[in-house]
Amino acid sequence: MKPKLLIIYLLLVLVPLALLAGLGVRMAHDEQTMMRQRFREILTDQLREIDATIAGLVAARERDLQQTLELPDFDPSRLRELIRDNPFIRQLFVLDKTGQRLYPPAAGPYTTAERDFLERAGQIWKDQQQFYRNSEGAADHGWYVWFWGNGFNLAYWRRDAAGNIRGAEVERTRLMADIIAALPEAESIGGRITLADSAGNPVYQWGAHTPSPTELPQATLPLATPLNTWHLAYYAPVTGFGQSLRSSLFIGLAGIALALTLLAIYFYRENTRQLREATQRVSFVNQVSHELKTPLTNIRLYAELLEKDLPETNRHVGIIVAESQRLSRLIANVLRFARPRTLHKTAGTVDETVRSVIEDFTPALAAKDIVVNFTGNAPRPVEFDADALEQILGNLLSNVEKYAPGKPVTVTTVQTDRETLITVTDGGPGIPAGQRDDIFKPFYRLSNKLSDGVTGTGIGLTIARDLARQHGGDLVLLPADVGASFQVKLTA
Amino acid sequence: MKPTLPLIAALALATLVSAHAAPEVKVIAGLGRPVLPADEKGTTYLKVALTGFSSTRMERRTPVNVAIVLDRSGSMSGEKIRKAKEAAIMAIDRLNSDDIVSVIAFDDKVQVLVPATKVSDRAGIQAAIERLQPGGSTAIFAGVSKGAAEVRKFLSRERMNRVILLSDGLANVGPSSPGELGELGASLIKERISVTTIGLGDGFNEDLMTQLARQSDGNHGFAENAGDLARIFNAEFGDILSVVAQEVCVKIRCAEGFRPVRVLGRDADITGQQVVVRLNQLYADQEKYVILEVETPATASGRTRQLASVEVTYANMATRNSASHSLSVTASFNASRRMVEEREDRSIMASAIELIGVENNKRALALRDAGKIEEAKSALVGNRDFLTENAARYDAPKLKEYGVSNDAQSKQLDESSWNLNRKSMKKDQYSREAQQSY
């Protein structure tokens, strides 16, 4: 196999594959990002549900507290009894509208619990302003959060008709315990949800997944007020994430690669088969042409002898000679095209060769009423392949014979120190401007009214130019007003 | 045989009468020093003792509603978890189909193995316990929270509601301080749920465990090794299956001039002249008491004054009624020192001295915690002397024994096995303060 072909076929497989792979990876990546995003959204939704559960619990507690705070009076022993029996309340407090504390009674005496409370909740008395205004203007109830000791403390307060602030410190551990009791159990999910307090420490967690200490949560959500310093975090194992997509991409690419390879092999085989067939055909034609050459040479030889011996039947024999010469040229062209040969340069004069070709052609041209005007100006002997020049001129004159009947043809030779120029100008229809370059391409034939019905192989000019170039020269079409004018250039 | 008939009838009548006489909690209130030195400020101890009646006098024992909360953290693996399972299964065996049980296991997460259910499917419950596998860290708070939630499903005044927590480790997930667990206990007792805490081995936090039990009026057990678990579970279930009274409230109102100073060994609400102590339950044949230190005013010799009125209310689990006892305590004043000493109530004084001994013992523990081993040691030796002296004075062998144990503790303060010794000291303090049966 030719290495060039191999590379082409490799590229045929690899380039689309690489493109597809790149595209696929890109798509997979996008898809993965999207899936991750979607995954996060789903997890966040789950966290929202949990937040709603907790918020519901807090709301229920708020309603309870609101009811509890419907105190008919602030009799200390009654309030103490109430605190002793209510598992959700740690302490109660009442401030009148001037900010004076009504309970725990300003004058004492205090229980131990009340003393602890006064110490713990000192901030409440300092912070009283916040009961009288908040972001929404004057509020008549709300949560109050402060940090003391073990952290988070929570109180609910409401303003009564008399303008007193009635507050209840929530039993925070009980609230936590109730939240925990309302949340799912250990293995209810595959991931891990953690409820963390203000300091980020887990209060409660559930789920089968155990996150590593450095693992970041896939989603987090702060709780609703008043627990907004707490948050929920969802840890989920990310291994295997988007892997199915990647593996399906890989399978897809492998499939495409296989298909492309098979296709390339098929084309390659088809191509080599056709190439082989073409080669076989060419070599068959060669063989045949070769076989034809020998008898034709004999025919020509004897026809020429006959022409000399029988002058009276000159015309018929001349036709035989001309036709057999044409056949020779044809075969020479075919052989030349199929198997280019090396030149054999010998010393000689170009004019002589030209003249001899013209002589050979004269009968055939005369049959088409074509008069040849030859002006030879290249008498200096030069090194050239006479056979090749004959073939070039033969092809040119043969075209004249075919396409420019009834008009004279002018053949001129000019010689300089370095080159010899032979110009063949006919009086025919000429070459259309758009096809001046195409006529030298192999198997190209002018397609117009004139050429219709004229047979030809379409390789004459190709061979002529190839030969001229092989000679270090060229064959060009000269611009001409009438007809076609070809110029052969031979160096030296 | 004729003469025997009236006898039988009389016997039957007697039985009938005794069966119909409603069993009551025995309530005694008295002063350690009923006679006080005249004309000077003095101190006396008021003891209110409550003794549960015998469980044989109950037609039907109080059904229980108990949540067993088991630590299954990694440290529990091996014999510990095996023995814990055995103990729990054995305990559940003692329950009947009127009782409600739930089983919760926790590591860093919580799992409700058996949701609160009547003990009818014993095999299913035991199978669930058997399946328990250890691993993970220790979320005590969450475990107790879920346990309490299971108890709450069937929360009833008619039942004995309790969470039994078994743990061998330090709480390290969720709220983990003794204070926080104590707060939770304080909230649970308002719903009449007590938490019994059982510490196993040398790795648990005895401060946390005793605090939780104390605030919720539960028991506290210390199992030095897994082999003790069966005994402790047995004792615990012995207690909870013999509850005769619940929602016990002792209210003491001191008369004008008598100042309530403090309640020894128990948490009490003291507001002005009023002292309130609550107990969640009384067990059959067990005495629980409240000792109040009272400062007495200077009073002329020969006078007798009312010192306090005592009101005890409780829910009688035999009659299913609430009951109340009202008592009045008086103090006399006499110039004669001899008289004061002669009239001392030895038993009440012994109880008070024991609790003061516990306070001394706690101080010694605090010194040891602060790293002051020598000071702790001399504090314990001092306490030994104090107890021994008073044992002789009040003819109380119990105090003498306590003196001996203080002496032993004074020799176990060094680093080797301090961990276990501290737990055993805490446990001892707790049992004495709460008059725990085991």
JSON list of C-alpha atoms in Angstrom, two decimals, chain A residues 18 36-37 52 66 93 174 200 227 230 246 256 288 299-301 323 357 414 421 423 447 460:
[
{"chain": "A", "resi": 18, "resn": "ALA", "atom": "CA", "xyz": [-11.39, 13.17, 16.96]},
{"chain": "A", "resi": 36, "resn": "ARG", "atom": "CA", "xyz": [-24.80, 18.29, 38.77]},
{"chain": "A", "resi": 37, "resn": "GLN", "atom": "CA", "xyz": [-26.79, 21.49, 38.79]},
{"chain": "A", "resi": 52, "resn": "ALA", "atom": "CA", "xyz": [-40.55, 23.26, 56.01]},
{"chain": "A", "resi": 66, "resn": "GLN", "atom": "CA", "xyz": [-48.79, 32.67, 72.07]},
{"chain": "A", "resi": 93, "resn": "PHE", "atom": "CA", "xyz": [-40.51, 37.28, 81.64]},
{"chain": "A", "resi": 174, "resn": "ARG", "atom": "CA", "xyz": [-36.29, 20.56, 74.04]},
{"chain": "A", "resi": 200, "resn": "GLY", "atom": "CA", "xyz": [-21.46, 24.69, 62.23]},
{"chain": "A", "resi": 227, "resn": "LEU", "atom": "CA", "xyz": [-33.29, 29.35, 63.48]},
{"chain": "A", "resi": 230, "resn": "TRP", "atom": "CA", "xyz": [-28.58, 27.06, 61.61]},
{"chain": "A", "resi": 246, "resn": "ARG", "atom": "CA", "xyz": [-19.15, 8.91, 29.87]},
{"chain": "A", "resi": 256, "resn": "ILE", "atom": "CA", "xyz": [-18.30, 5.16, 15.24]},
{"chain": "A", "resi": 288, "resn": "VAL", "atom": "CA", "xyz": [-2.98, -4.74, -28.09]},
{"chain": "A", "resi": 299, "resn": "ILE", "atom": "CA", "xyz": [1.35, -2.36, -43.98]},
{"chain": "A", "resi": 300, "resn": "ARG", "atom": "CA", "xyz": [2.82, 1.15, -44.12]},
{"chain": "A", "resi": 301, "resn": "LEU", "atom": "CA", "xyz": [6.14, -0.10, -45.49]},
{"chain": "A", "resi": 323, "resn": "GLU", "atom": "CA", "xyz": [-4.50, 6.15, -42.97]},
{"chain": "A", "resi": 357, "resn": "VAL", "atom": "CA", "xyz": [5.91, 15.53, -41.16]},
{"chain": "A", "resi": 414, "resn": "VAL", "atom": "CA", "xyz": [12.10, 30.30, -35.92]},
{"chain": "A", "resi": 421, "resn": "LEU", "atom": "CA", "xyz": [9.97, 27.84, -32.01]},
{"chain": "A", "resi": 423, "resn": "THR", "atom": "CA", "xyz": [4.13, 27.71, -34.78]},
{"chain": "A", "resi": 447, "resn": "SER", "atom": "CA", "xyz": [-17.79, 20.22, -26.86]},
{"chain": "A", "resi": 460, "resn": "GLY", "atom": "CA", "xyz": [-3.33, 14.37, -28.37]}
]
